[in-house]
CSV table of C-alpha atoms in Angstrom, one decimal:
chain,number,residue,atom,x,y,z
A,1,MET,CA,117.7,107.7,95.2
A,2,THR,CA,116.2,111.6,93.9
A,3,ASN,CA,114.6,112.1,91.3
A,4,PRO,CA,115.1,115.2,89.6
A,5,LEU,CA,112.3,117.2,91.9
A,6,GLY,CA,114.3,116.5,94.9
A,7,GLU,CA,111.7,113.6,95.4
A,8,GLN,CA,112.8,110.5,97.6
A,9,VAL,CA,112.3,107.6,95.5
A,10,THR,CA,112.9,104.4,97.1
A,11,LEU,CA,113.5,100.3,95.4
A,12,TYR,CA,111.9,99.1,98.6
A,13,GLU,CA,108.4,101.4,97.1
A,14,GLU,CA,109.3,100.1,94.2
A,15,LEU,CA,109.3,97.0,94.4
A,16,ALA,CA,105.7,97.0,96.6
A,17,LYS,CA,104.6,97.7,92.5
A,18,CYS,CA,106.5,95.2,90.6
A,19,THR,CA,109.7,93.9,89.3
A,20,VAL,CA,111.8,96.9,88.9
A,21,VAL,CA,114.8,96.5,86.1
A,22,LEU,CA,117.0,99.1,87.1
A,23,ILE,CA,119.8,100.8,85.4
A,24,PHE,CA,122.9,102.1,86.5
A,25,TYR,CA,124.1,104.5,83.9
A,26,ARG,CA,127.3,107.2,83.4
A,27,GLY,CA,124.7,109.9,82.3
A,28,SER,CA,123.5,112.0,79.3
A,29,TRP,CA,127.3,112.8,78.3
A,30,CYS,CA,127.1,109.4,77.2
A,31,PRO,CA,126.2,108.3,73.5
A,32,PHE,CA,126.5,104.9,74.3
A,33,CYS,CA,123.7,105.1,77.7
A,34,ASN,CA,122.0,107.6,75.7
A,35,ILE,CA,121.3,104.7,73.0
A,36,GLN,CA,120.6,102.7,76.0
A,37,LEU,CA,118.0,104.2,77.9
A,38,ARG,CA,116.4,106.0,74.4
A,39,ALA,CA,115.6,102.1,73.5
A,40,TYR,CA,114.5,101.0,76.8
A,41,GLU,CA,111.8,103.7,76.5
A,42,GLN,CA,110.7,102.4,72.9
A,43,ILE,CA,110.1,98.8,74.3
A,44,LEU,CA,108.3,100.4,77.8
A,45,SER,CA,105.1,99.4,77.0
A,46,GLU,CA,106.5,95.6,76.8
A,47,ILE,CA,108.2,96.2,79.6
A,48,GLN,CA,104.8,96.7,81.9
A,49,GLU,CA,102.8,94.8,80.6
A,50,ASN,CA,105.2,91.7,80.7
A,51,GLY,CA,105.2,93.3,84.7
A,52,GLY,CA,108.2,95.5,85.3
A,53,GLN,CA,109.0,99.1,86.0
A,54,LEU,CA,112.8,100.4,84.9
A,55,ILE,CA,114.4,102.5,86.9
A,56,ALA,CA,117.6,104.8,85.5
A,57,ILE,CA,120.2,105.9,88.0
A,58,SER,CA,123.0,108.0,87.2
A,59,PRO,CA,125.8,110.2,89.2
A,60,GLN,CA,124.5,112.7,87.1
A,61,SER,CA,123.2,116.3,89.0
A,62,PRO,CA,119.4,116.5,89.4
A,63,ASP,CA,119.7,119.8,86.9
A,64,ASN,CA,121.0,117.8,84.3
A,65,SER,CA,118.5,114.4,85.0
A,66,LEU,CA,115.4,116.6,84.2
A,67,SER,CA,117.4,117.7,81.4
A,68,GLN,CA,118.2,114.5,79.7
A,69,ILE,CA,114.0,114.0,80.4
A,70,GLU,CA,112.9,116.1,78.9
A,71,LYS,CA,115.8,116.3,75.6
A,72,GLU,CA,114.8,111.9,75.2
A,73,GLN,CA,111.5,112.5,76.2
A,74,LEU,CA,112.3,109.5,79.2
A,75,THR,CA,108.5,108.3,80.1
A,76,PHE,CA,110.4,106.4,83.3
A,77,HIS,CA,112.5,106.7,86.6
A,78,VAL,CA,115.0,108.4,86.2
A,79,LEU,CA,117.5,109.5,89.8
A,80,SER,CA,120.3,111.3,90.9
A,81,ASP,CA,123.5,109.5,92.8
A,82,PRO,CA,126.4,112.3,93.0
A,83,LYS,CA,127.1,110.2,95.8
A,84,GLY,CA,127.4,106.8,94.3
A,85,CYS,CA,126.0,106.1,97.1
A,86,VAL,CA,123.7,103.7,95.5
A,87,ALA,CA,126.1,102.4,92.9
A,88,ASP,CA,128.6,101.7,95.4
A,89,SER,CA,126.4,100.0,97.1
A,90,TYR,CA,126.3,97.3,94.7
A,91,ASN,CA,129.6,97.6,94.3
A,92,ILE,CA,129.9,98.8,90.8
A,93,LEU,CA,131.9,102.8,91.6
A,94,PHE,CA,134.8,103.6,90.7
A,95,GLU,CA,136.8,105.9,91.2
A,96,LEU,CA,138.7,107.8,88.0
A,97,PRO,CA,141.6,108.5,88.2
A,98,GLU,CA,144.2,111.5,87.5
A,99,TYR,CA,145.0,110.5,83.8
A,100,LEU,CA,141.3,109.6,83.8
A,101,GLN,CA,139.8,113.4,84.8
A,102,ASN,CA,143.0,115.0,83.1
A,103,THR,CA,141.9,113.2,80.5
A,104,PHE,CA,138.1,114.3,80.1
A,105,THR,CA,138.8,117.8,81.4
A,106,TYR,CA,142.0,119.0,79.4
A,107,THR,CA,140.8,116.7,76.4
A,108,LEU,CA,136.7,116.5,76.0
A,109,GLY,CA,136.2,119.0,77.7
A,110,ARG,CA,133.8,117.8,80.4
A,111,ASP,CA,134.6,118.5,84.5
A,112,LEU,CA,132.4,115.8,85.8
A,113,ALA,CA,132.5,116.6,89.0
A,114,ALA,CA,130.9,120.0,88.1
A,115,PHE,CA,128.3,118.3,85.8
A,116,ASN,CA,127.5,115.7,89.0
A,117,GLU,CA,127.4,118.8,90.8
A,118,THR,CA,129.4,116.6,94.1
A,119,ASP,CA,133.4,117.0,94.4
A,120,ARG,CA,134.3,113.5,93.8
A,121,TRP,CA,134.9,111.8,89.7
A,122,VAL,CA,133.4,108.6,89.9
A,123,LEU,CA,131.3,106.8,87.2
A,124,PRO,CA,129.1,103.0,87.6
A,125,ILE,CA,130.3,100.6,85.7
A,126,PRO,CA,127.3,100.4,83.2
A,127,ALA,CA,125.1,97.6,84.4
A,128,THR,CA,121.3,96.1,84.9
A,129,TYR,CA,120.0,94.8,87.3
A,130,MET,CA,116.1,92.6,87.6
A,131,ILE,CA,114.9,92.9,91.0
A,132,ASP,CA,111.7,90.7,91.4
A,133,LYS,CA,108.9,92.0,93.7
A,134,GLN,CA,110.9,89.8,96.9
A,135,GLY,CA,113.8,91.8,96.6
A,136,ILE,CA,115.8,89.0,95.0
A,137,VAL,CA,117.9,90.4,91.6
A,138,ARG,CA,117.4,87.8,89.0
A,139,HIS,CA,119.0,88.7,86.6
A,140,ALA,CA,121.8,91.2,86.7
A,141,ASN,CA,124.7,92.3,83.6
A,142,VAL,CA,127.7,94.5,85.1
A,143,ASN,CA,130.2,95.0,82.3
A,144,PRO,CA,133.2,97.2,82.9
A,145,ASP,CA,133.0,97.6,78.8
A,146,PHE,CA,130.7,100.3,78.4
A,147,MET,CA,130.1,100.0,75.0
A,148,LYS,CA,128.0,96.3,75.8
A,149,ARG,CA,124.7,96.9,77.3
A,150,VAL,CA,121.9,94.9,77.6
A,151,GLU,CA,119.9,94.5,74.4
A,152,PRO,CA,115.8,95.6,75.1
A,153,GLN,CA,114.2,91.8,73.6
A,154,ASP,CA,116.9,90.2,76.8
A,155,ILE,CA,114.3,92.4,78.3
A,156,ILE,CA,111.5,91.6,78.4
A,157,ASP,CA,112.7,87.6,77.8
A,158,GLU,CA,114.3,88.1,81.8
A,159,LEU,CA,110.9,89.8,82.6
A,160,LYS,CA,108.5,87.0,81.0
A,161,LYS,CA,110.6,84.1,82.7
A,162,ILE,CA,110.3,85.9,86.4
A,163,ARG,CA,106.4,86.6,85.5
A,164,GLU,CA,106.3,82.3,85.1
A,165,ASP,CA,108.1,81.2,88.1
């Protein structure tokens, strides 16, 4: 995974520091994703106080990730996975069928392949994983209904449970 500056960020290195709350989201063009990331930014200090850190991953290009970081004033890792390799390794990647590609392009005016700077029309299912320092997934939420996301307080509660163990 790369950050908007092209620097590699590895889950292994981040887990050596603390528990990781790993968020897969669709992109800055998605209003539900933006609300989710802003809500998580608001509780970032609580996440850190409870031994965690946030990493958000989307298929959008590094330039679009940088724009999102600046616009939303995000202070956690926002990483790019343009070809969807990381999302695919979690088995949450799907390719948009042609009828949805047409809807995005002609109805919504959004060419996801161009936005993500790739030749694939792929998106992750929105997902949140909480991975402890030993690399064990302690909580997972994967929901194909892109409007349903993990509530901020649920993240804090799960981090407290992990800390207690």
